[in-house]
Short mmCIF file of C-alpha atoms in Angstrom, two decimals:
data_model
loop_
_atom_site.label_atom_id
_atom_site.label_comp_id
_atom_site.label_asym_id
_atom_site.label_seq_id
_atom_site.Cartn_x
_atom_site.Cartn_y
_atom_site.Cartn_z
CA UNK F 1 -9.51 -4.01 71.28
CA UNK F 2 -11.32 -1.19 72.66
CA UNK F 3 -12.10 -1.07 76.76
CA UNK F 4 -15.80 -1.27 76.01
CA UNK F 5 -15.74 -4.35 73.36
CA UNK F 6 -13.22 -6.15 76.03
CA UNK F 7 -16.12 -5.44 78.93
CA UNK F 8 -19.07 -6.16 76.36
CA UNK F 9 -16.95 -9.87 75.66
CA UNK F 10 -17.10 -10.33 79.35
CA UNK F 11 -20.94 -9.57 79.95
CA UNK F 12 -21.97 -11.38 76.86
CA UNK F 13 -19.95 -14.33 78.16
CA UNK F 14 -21.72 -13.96 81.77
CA UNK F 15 -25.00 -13.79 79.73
CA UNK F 16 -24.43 -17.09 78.44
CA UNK F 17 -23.52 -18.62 81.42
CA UNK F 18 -26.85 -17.57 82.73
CA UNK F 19 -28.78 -19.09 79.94
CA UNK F 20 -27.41 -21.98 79.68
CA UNK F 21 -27.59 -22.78 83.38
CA UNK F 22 -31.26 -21.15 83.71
CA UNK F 23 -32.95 -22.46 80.30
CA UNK F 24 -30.75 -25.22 79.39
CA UNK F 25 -29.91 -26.48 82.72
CA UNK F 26 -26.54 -27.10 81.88
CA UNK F 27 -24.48 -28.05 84.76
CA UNK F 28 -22.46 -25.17 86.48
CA UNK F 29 -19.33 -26.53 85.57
CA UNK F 30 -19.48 -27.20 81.82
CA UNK F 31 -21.48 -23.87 81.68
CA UNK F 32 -18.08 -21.83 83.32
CA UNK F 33 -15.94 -23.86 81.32
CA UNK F 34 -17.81 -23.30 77.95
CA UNK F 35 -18.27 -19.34 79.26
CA UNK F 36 -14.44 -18.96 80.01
CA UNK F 37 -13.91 -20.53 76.22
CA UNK F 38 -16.02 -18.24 74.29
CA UNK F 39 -14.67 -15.32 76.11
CA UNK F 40 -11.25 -16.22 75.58
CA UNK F 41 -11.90 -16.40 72.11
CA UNK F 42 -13.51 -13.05 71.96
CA UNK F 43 -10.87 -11.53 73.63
CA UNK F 44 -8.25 -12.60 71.29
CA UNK F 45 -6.22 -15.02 73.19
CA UNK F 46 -4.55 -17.11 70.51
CA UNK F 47 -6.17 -20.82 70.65
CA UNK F 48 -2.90 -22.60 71.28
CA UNK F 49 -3.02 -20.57 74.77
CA UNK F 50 -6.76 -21.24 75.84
CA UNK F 51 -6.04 -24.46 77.02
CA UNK F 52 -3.31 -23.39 79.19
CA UNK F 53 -4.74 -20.49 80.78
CA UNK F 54 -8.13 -23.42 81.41
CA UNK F 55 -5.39 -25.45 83.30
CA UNK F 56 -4.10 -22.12 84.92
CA UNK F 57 -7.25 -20.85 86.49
CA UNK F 58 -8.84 -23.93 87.37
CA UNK F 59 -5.68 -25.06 89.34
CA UNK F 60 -4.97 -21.95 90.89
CA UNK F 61 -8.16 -22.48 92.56
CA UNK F 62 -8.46 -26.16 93.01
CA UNK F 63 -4.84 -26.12 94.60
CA UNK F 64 -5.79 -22.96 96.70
CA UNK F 65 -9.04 -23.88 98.30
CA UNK F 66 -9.74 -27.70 97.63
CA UNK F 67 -8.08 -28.61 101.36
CA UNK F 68 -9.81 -25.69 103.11
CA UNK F 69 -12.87 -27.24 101.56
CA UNK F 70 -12.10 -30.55 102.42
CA UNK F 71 -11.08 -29.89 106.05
CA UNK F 72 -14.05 -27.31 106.78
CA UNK F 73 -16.72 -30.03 105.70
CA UNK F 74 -14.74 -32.56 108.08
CA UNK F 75 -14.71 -30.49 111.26
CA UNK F 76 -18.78 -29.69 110.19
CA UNK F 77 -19.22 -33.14 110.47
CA UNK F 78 -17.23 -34.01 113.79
CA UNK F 79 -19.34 -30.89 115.31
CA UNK F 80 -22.63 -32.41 113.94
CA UNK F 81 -22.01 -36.23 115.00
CA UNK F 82 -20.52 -35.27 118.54
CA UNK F 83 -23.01 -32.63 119.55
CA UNK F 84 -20.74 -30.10 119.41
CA UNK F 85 -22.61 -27.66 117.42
CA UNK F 86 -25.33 -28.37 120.15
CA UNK F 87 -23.31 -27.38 122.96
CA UNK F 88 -22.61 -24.27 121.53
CA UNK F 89 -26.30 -23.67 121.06
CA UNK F 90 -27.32 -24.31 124.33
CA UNK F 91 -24.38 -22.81 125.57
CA UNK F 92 -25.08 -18.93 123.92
CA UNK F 93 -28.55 -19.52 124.23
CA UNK F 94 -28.91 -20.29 127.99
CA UNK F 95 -26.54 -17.05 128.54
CA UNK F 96 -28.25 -14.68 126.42
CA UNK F 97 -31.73 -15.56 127.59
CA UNK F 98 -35.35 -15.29 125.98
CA UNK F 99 -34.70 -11.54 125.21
CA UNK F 100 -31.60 -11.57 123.58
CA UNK F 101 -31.56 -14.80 121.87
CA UNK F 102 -31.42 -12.76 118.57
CA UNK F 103 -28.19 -11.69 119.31
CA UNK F 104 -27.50 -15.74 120.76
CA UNK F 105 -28.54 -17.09 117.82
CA UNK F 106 -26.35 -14.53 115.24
CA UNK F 107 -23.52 -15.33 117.12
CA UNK F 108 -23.99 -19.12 116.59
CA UNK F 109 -24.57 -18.13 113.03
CA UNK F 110 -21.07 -16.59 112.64
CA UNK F 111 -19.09 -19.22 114.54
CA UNK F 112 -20.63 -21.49 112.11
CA UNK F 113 -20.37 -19.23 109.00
CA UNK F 114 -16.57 -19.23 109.76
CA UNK F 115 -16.01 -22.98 110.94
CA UNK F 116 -17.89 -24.69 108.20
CA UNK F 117 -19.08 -24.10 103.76
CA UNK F 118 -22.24 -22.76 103.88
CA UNK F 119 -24.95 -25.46 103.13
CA UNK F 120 -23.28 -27.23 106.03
CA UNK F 121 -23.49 -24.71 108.46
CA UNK F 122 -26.94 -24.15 107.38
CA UNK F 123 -28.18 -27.51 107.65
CA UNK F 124 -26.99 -27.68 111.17
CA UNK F 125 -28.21 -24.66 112.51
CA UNK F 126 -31.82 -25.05 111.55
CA UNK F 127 -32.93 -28.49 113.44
CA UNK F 128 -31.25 -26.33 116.55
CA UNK F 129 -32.88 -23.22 115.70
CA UNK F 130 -36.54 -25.19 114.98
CA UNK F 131 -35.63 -26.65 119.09
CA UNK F 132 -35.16 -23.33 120.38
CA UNK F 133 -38.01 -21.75 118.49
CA UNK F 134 -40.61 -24.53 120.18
CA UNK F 135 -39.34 -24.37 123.02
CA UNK F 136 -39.42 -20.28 123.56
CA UNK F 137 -42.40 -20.40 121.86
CA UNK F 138 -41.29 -17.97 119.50
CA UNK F 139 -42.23 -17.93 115.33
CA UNK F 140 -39.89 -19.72 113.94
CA UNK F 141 -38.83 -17.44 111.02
CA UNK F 142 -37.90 -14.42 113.78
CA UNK F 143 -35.10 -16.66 114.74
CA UNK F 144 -33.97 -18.47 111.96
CA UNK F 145 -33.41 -14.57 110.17
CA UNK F 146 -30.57 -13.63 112.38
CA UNK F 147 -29.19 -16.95 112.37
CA UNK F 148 -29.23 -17.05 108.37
CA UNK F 149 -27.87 -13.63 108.64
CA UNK F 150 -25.12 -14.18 110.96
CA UNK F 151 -23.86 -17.56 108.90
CA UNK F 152 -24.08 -15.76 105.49
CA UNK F 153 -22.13 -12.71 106.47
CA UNK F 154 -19.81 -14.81 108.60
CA UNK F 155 -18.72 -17.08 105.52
CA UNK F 156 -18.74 -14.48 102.94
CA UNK F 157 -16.22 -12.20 105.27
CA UNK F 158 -13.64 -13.74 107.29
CA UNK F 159 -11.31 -16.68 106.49
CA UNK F 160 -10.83 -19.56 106.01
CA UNK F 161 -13.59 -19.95 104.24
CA UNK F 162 -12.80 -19.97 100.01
CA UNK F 163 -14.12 -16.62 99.11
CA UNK F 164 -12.36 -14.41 101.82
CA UNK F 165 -8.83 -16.96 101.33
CA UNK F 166 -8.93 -16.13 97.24
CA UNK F 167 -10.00 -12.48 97.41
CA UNK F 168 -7.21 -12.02 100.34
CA UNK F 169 -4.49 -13.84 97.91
CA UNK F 170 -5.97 -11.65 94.42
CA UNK F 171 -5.67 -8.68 97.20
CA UNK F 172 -2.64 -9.11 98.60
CA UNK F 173 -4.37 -8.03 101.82
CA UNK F 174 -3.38 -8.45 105.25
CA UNK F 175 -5.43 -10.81 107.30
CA UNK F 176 -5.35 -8.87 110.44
CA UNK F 177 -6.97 -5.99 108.90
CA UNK F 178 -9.86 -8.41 106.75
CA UNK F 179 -10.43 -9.67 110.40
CA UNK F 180 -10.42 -5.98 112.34
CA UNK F 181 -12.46 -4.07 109.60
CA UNK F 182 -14.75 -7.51 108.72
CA UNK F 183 -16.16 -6.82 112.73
CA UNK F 184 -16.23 -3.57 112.29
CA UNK F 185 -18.29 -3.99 108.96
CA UNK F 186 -20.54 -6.81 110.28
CA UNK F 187 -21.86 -5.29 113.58
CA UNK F 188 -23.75 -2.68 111.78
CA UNK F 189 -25.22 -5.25 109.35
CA UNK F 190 -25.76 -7.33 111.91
CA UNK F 191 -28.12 -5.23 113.72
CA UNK F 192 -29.92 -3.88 110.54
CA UNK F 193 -30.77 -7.33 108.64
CA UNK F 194 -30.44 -9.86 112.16
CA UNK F 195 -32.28 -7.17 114.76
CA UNK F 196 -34.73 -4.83 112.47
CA UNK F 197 -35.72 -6.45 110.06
CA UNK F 198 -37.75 -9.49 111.79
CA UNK F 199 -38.80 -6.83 114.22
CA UNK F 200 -40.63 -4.81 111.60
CA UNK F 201 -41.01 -7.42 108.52
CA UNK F 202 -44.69 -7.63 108.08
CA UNK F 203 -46.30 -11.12 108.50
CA UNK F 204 -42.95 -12.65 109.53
CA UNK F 205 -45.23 -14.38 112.54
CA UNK F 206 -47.32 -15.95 109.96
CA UNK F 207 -45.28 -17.65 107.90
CA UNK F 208 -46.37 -21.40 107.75
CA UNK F 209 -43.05 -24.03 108.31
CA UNK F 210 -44.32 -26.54 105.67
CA UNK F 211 -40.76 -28.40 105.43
CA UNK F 212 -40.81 -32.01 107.07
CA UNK F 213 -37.56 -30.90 108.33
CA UNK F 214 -37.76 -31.90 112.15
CA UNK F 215 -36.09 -29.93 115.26
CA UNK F 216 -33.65 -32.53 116.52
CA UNK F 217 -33.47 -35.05 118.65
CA UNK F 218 -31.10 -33.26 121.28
CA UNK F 219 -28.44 -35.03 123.56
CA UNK F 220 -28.12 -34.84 127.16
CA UNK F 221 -26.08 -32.37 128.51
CA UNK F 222 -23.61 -35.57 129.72
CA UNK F 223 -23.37 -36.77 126.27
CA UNK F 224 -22.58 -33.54 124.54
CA UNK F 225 -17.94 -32.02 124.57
CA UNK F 226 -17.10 -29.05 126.91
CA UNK F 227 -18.44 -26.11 125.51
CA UNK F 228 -14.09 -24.49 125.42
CA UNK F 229 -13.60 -27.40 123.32
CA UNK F 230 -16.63 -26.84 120.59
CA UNK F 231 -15.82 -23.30 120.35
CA UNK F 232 -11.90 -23.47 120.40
CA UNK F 233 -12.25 -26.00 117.54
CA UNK F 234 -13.95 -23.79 115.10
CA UNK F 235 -11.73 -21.09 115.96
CA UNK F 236 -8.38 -22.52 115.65
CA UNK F 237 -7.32 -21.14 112.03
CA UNK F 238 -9.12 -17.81 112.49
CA UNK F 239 -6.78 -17.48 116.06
CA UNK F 240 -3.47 -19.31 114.27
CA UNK F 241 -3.85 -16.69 111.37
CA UNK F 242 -4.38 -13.42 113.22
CA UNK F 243 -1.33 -14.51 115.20
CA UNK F 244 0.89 -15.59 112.82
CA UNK F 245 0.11 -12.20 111.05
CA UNK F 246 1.02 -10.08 114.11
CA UNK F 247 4.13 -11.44 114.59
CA UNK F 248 5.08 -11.28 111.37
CA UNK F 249 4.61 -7.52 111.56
CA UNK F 250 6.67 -7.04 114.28
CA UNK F 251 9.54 -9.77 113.87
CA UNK F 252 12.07 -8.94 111.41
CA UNK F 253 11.11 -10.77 108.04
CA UNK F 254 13.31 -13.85 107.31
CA UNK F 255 13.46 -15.11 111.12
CA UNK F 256 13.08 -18.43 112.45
CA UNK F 257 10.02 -17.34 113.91
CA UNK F 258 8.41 -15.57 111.34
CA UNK F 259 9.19 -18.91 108.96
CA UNK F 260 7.23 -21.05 111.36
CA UNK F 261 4.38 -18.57 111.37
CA UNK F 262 3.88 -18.23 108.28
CA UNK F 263 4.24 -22.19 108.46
CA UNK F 264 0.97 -22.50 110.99
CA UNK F 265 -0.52 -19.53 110.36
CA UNK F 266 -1.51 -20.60 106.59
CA UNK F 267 -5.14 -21.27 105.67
CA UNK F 268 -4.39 -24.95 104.71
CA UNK F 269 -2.59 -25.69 108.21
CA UNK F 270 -4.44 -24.06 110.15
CA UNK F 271 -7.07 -25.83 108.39
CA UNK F 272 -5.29 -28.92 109.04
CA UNK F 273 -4.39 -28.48 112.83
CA UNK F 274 -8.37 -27.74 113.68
CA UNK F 275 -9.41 -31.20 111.32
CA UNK F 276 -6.77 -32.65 113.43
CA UNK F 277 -8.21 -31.42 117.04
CA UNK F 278 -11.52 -32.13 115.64
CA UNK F 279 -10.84 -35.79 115.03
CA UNK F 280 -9.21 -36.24 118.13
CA UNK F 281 -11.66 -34.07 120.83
CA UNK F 282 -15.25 -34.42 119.07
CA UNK F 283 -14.26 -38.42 117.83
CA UNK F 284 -11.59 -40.40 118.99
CA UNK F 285 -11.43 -38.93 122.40
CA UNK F 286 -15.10 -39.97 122.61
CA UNK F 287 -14.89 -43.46 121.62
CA UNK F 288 -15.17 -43.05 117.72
CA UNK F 289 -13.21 -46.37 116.33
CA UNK F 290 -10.49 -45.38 113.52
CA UNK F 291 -13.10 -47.32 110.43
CA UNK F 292 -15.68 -44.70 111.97
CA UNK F 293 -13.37 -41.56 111.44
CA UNK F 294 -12.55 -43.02 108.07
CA UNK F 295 -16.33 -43.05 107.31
CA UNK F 296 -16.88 -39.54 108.68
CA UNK F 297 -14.34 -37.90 106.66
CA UNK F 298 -15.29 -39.85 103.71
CA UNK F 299 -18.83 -39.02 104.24
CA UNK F 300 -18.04 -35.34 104.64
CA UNK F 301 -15.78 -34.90 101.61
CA UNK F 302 -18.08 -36.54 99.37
CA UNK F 303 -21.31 -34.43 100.06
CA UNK F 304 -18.96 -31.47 99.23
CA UNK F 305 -16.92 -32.71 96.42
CA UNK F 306 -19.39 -30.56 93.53
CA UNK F 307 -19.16 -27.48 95.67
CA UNK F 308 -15.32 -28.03 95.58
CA UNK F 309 -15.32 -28.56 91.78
CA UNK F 310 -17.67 -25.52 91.05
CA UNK F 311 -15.87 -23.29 92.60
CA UNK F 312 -12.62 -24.26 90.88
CA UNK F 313 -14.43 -23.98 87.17
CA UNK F 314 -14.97 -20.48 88.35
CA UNK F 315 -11.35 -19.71 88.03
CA UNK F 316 -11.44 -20.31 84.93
CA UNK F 317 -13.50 -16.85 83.91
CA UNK F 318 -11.20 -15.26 86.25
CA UNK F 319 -8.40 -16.71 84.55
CA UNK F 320 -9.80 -15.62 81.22
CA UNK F 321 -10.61 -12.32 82.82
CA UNK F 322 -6.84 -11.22 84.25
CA UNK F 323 -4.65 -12.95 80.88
CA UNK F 324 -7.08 -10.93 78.40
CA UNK F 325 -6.04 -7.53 80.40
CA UNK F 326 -10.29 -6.76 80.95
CA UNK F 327 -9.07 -5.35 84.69
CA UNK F 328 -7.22 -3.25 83.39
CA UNK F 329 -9.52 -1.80 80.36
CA UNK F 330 -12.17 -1.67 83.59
CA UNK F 331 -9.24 1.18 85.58
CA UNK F 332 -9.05 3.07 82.51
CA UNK F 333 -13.27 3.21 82.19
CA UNK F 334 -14.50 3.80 85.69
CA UNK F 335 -11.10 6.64 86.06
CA UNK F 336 -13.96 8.83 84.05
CA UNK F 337 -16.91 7.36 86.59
CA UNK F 338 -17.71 9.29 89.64
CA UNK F 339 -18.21 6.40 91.74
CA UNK F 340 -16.03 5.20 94.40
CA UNK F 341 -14.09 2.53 93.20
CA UNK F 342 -15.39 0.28 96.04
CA UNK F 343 -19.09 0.94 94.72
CA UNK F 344 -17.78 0.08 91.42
CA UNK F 345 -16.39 -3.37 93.12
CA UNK F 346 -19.64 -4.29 94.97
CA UNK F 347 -21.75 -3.18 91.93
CA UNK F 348 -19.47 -5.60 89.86
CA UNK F 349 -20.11 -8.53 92.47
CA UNK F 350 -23.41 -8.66 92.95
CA UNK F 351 -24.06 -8.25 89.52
CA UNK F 352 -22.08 -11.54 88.81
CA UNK F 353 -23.70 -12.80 91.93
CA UNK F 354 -27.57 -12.16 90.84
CA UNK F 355 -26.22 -13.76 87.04
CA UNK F 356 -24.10 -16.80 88.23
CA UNK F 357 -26.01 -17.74 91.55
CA UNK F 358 -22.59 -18.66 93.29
CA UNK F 359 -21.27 -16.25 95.91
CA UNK F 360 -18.02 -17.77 95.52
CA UNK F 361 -17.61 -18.03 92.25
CA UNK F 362 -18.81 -14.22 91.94
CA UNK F 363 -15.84 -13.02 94.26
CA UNK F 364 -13.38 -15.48 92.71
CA UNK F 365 -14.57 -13.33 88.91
CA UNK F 366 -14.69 -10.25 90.16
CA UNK F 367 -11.40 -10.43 91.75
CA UNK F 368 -10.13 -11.11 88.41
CA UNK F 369 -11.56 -7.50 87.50
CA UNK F 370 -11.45 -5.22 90.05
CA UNK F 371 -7.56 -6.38 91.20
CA UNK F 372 -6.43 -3.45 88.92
CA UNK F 373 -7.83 -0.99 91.05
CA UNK F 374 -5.98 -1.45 94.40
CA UNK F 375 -3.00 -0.33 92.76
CA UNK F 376 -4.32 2.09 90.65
CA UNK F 377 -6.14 4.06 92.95
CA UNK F 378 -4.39 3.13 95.81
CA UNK F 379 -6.89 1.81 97.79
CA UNK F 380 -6.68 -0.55 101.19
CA UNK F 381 -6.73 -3.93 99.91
CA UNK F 382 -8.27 -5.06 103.10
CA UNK F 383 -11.34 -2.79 101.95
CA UNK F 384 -11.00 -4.02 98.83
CA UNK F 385 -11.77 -7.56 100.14
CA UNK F 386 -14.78 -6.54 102.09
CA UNK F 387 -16.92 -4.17 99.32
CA UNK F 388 -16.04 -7.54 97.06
CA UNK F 389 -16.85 -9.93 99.92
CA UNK F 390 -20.63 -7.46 100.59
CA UNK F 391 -21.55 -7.63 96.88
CA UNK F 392 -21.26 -11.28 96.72
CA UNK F 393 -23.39 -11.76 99.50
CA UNK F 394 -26.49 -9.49 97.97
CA UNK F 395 -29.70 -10.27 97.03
CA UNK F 396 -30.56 -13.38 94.62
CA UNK F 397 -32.73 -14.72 92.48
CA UNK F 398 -34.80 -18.10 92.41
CA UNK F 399 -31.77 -19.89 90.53
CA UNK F 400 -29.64 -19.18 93.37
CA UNK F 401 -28.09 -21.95 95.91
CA UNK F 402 -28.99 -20.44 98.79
CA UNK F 403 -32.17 -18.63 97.64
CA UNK F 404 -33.47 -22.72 96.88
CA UNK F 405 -31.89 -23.69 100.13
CA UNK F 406 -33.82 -21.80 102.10
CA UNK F 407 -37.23 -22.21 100.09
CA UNK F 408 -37.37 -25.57 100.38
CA UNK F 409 -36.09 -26.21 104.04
CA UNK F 410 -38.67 -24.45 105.20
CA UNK F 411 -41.62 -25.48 102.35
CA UNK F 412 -42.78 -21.87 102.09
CA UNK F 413 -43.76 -19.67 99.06
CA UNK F 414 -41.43 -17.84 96.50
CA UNK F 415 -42.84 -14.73 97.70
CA UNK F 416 -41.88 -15.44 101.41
CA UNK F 417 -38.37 -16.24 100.23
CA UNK F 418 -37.55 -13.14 98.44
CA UNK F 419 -39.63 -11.40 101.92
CA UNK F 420 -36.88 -12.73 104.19
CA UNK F 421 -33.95 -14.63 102.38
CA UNK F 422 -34.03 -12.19 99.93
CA UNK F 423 -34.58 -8.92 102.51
CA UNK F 424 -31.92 -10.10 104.84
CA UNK F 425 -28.99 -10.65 101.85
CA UNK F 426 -29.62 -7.18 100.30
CA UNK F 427 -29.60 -5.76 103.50
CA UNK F 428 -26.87 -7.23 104.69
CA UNK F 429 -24.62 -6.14 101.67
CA UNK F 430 -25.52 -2.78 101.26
CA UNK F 431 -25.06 -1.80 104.96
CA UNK F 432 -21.74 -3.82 104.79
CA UNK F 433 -20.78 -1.72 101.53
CA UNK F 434 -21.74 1.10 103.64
CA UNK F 435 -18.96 0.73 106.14
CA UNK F 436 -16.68 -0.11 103.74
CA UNK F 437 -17.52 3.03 102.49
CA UNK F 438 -17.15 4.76 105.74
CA UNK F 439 -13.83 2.99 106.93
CA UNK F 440 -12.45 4.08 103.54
CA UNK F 441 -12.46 8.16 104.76
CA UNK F 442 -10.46 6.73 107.71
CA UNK F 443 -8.30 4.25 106.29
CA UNK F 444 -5.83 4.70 103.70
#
């Protein structure tokens, strides 16, 4: 099969993914898993092996990602019901003052972009950022930009949340470097999509908050954890794996120490450990009976549990994607394209992205496609895992997660949306794919 038929098999089966979640409102997963099928097929895997490479790619990423899930959406919820998150608010906010609580308020964003999925981190961040906003007498939508900014870019970057952990593993990319060159990459796009653009979007002080969602009801200051503890917490695996990865570099590989490194310094126990301190500081520590951690956790897996299985029927394309060889026909066609391969990457991203609607499940796919390059053109994997990271995080449509997430928290119009959720995510990725782009003259 020709590169271009294998690439037109792959769009078409994108295509119908699309349709049948947009007109036929099929749900995501049967729409991935019927997708995967009909590309397999196209692509000439023989049937007796379709079934296989189904189980492949959907455990690959079930058994990758389904406890950093888990344990992200548990520590979300021990922040939430201890007043955790809260402390941090008030914390950043009370330093940084009326004129920087941009800057605050994107650095909240990011803690919880890293710490917790998405939605979650979203839905706790906006009753605090509706408080602050009354109380500073501020429009609303000028701080709940940078704070949507800082969470997006902070869980589409850095581990250990799914997307970074699976494009790092498809990568082979060192975590140090995902973490040095992420900051590097999200400062910029910080600024641009958190700083400018509520500065100079027109009409941003006039958008109406139509949402009956209510600020919260805040704690007393006596009520709430020590602010070390609420950000330590959060922070655990991102601090366990940059460690563990530094040592490793400079320890000789097989020793003790490098073995129990690895050990902690994993996404799942590192995951584990800060579920673990999060249990104990944020609930038993503060009176929470054992049935009431039970509930907590069981309350926190289960609002999660069809993110979880989404994202796993996206390995499936992927899987469909790297056994059929269409990486590899994609080297041989863009070796005659003069595009940077890491344009090429984020084009192929947020292309998947705008189709699909799942940031996720677009990096997950495009991994499956782009892999080829890092070796081919011997290019920093670590890069690699950032221009991929960027295009997932682009602009969307009105099918999109997030896109309806933010719509109808806030009640407002479709044209508001695409104004500021919309704004603020294309920003964001093309400034990050900028910096990528600039790193790459630095960094082999």
């Amino acid at each position: 099969m020709s590169p271009l038929l294998a690439l037109f098999w792959v769009l078409v089966g994108i295509a119908l993914l699309v349709v049948m979640n947009l007109k036929y409102k099929f749900h995501n997963i049967f729409a991935l898993l019927i997708a995967g099928i009909f590309v397999a097929i196209m692509e000439g895997i023989p049937l007796d092996k379709i079934v296989t490479v189904i189980q492949d790619g959907l455990g690959s990423i079930l058994g990758h990602l389904a406890l950093i899930i888990i344990f992200g959406a548990i520590i979300g919820k021990f922040m939430t019901e201890s007043g955790a998150s809260q402390r941090i608010a008030d914390n950043v906010i009370e330093r940084c003052g009326t004129r920087f609580l941009s800057v605050g308020l994107m650095f909240i964003g990011v803690i919880f972009g890293i710490a917790m999925f998405y939605e979650v981190a979203f839905l706790i961040a906006m009753p605090l950022v509706l408080n602050i906003a009354k109380k500073a007498n501020i429009p609303y939508m000028k701080l709940v930009v940078p704070t949507v900014v800082g969470a997006t870019m902070g869980h589409s970057l850095f581990p250990p949340q799914p997307g970074p952990v699976a494009l790092i593993s498809a990568f082979n990319a060192d975590i140090v470097q995902v973490y040095l060159y992420g900051i590097l990459v999200i400062i910029p796009a910080l600024f641009c999509a958190g700083i400018l653009l509520p500065k100079y979007l027109p009409g941003i002080k006039a958008i109406p908050l139509n949402s009956l969602m209510k600020p919260v009801e805040e704690k007393t200051a006596q009520d709430l954890p020590p602010f070390s503890i609420s950000i330590l917490i959060p922070l655990i695996p991102a601090v366990l794996m940059i460690v563990a990865s530094i040592i490793k570099g400079l320890m000789p590989t097989g020793s003790a120490l490098v073995k129990v490194c690895i050990f902690f310094g994993s996404a799942e126990i590192s995951m584990l450990l800060a579920t673990l301190a999060a249990i104990w500081f944020l609930g038993i520590k503060r009176g929470m009976s054992a049935e009431g951690v039970t509930h907590c956790a069981s309350d926190a897996i289960a609002k999660i549990a069809n993110v979880l299985f989404v994202i796993s029927a996206g390995g499936i394309l992927k899987q469909v994607i790297v056994v059929s060889g269409v990486g590899n026909h994609i080297v041989d066609i863009m070796s005659h394209v003069p595009l940077s391969p890491f344009i090429v990457a984020w084009i192929i991203t947020a292309i998947i992205r705008i189709l699909t609607g799942q940031g996720a499940v677009a990096a997950i796919t495009s991994a499956g496609i782009v892999a080829p390059m890092v070796g081919a053109f011997h290019l920093n994997p670590a890069l690699m895992c950032l221009a991929v990271a960027c295009g997932s995080n682009t602009i969307t449509l009105m099918y999109d997660g997030g896109f309806l997430l933010f719509k109808e928290t806030f009640g407002i119009s479709m044209k508001d949306t695409f104004k500021t959720w919309g704004l603020l995510e294309l920003i964001n990725s093309v400034v990050g794919l900028g910096m990528v782009l600039l790193l790459s003259l630095f960094i082999a």
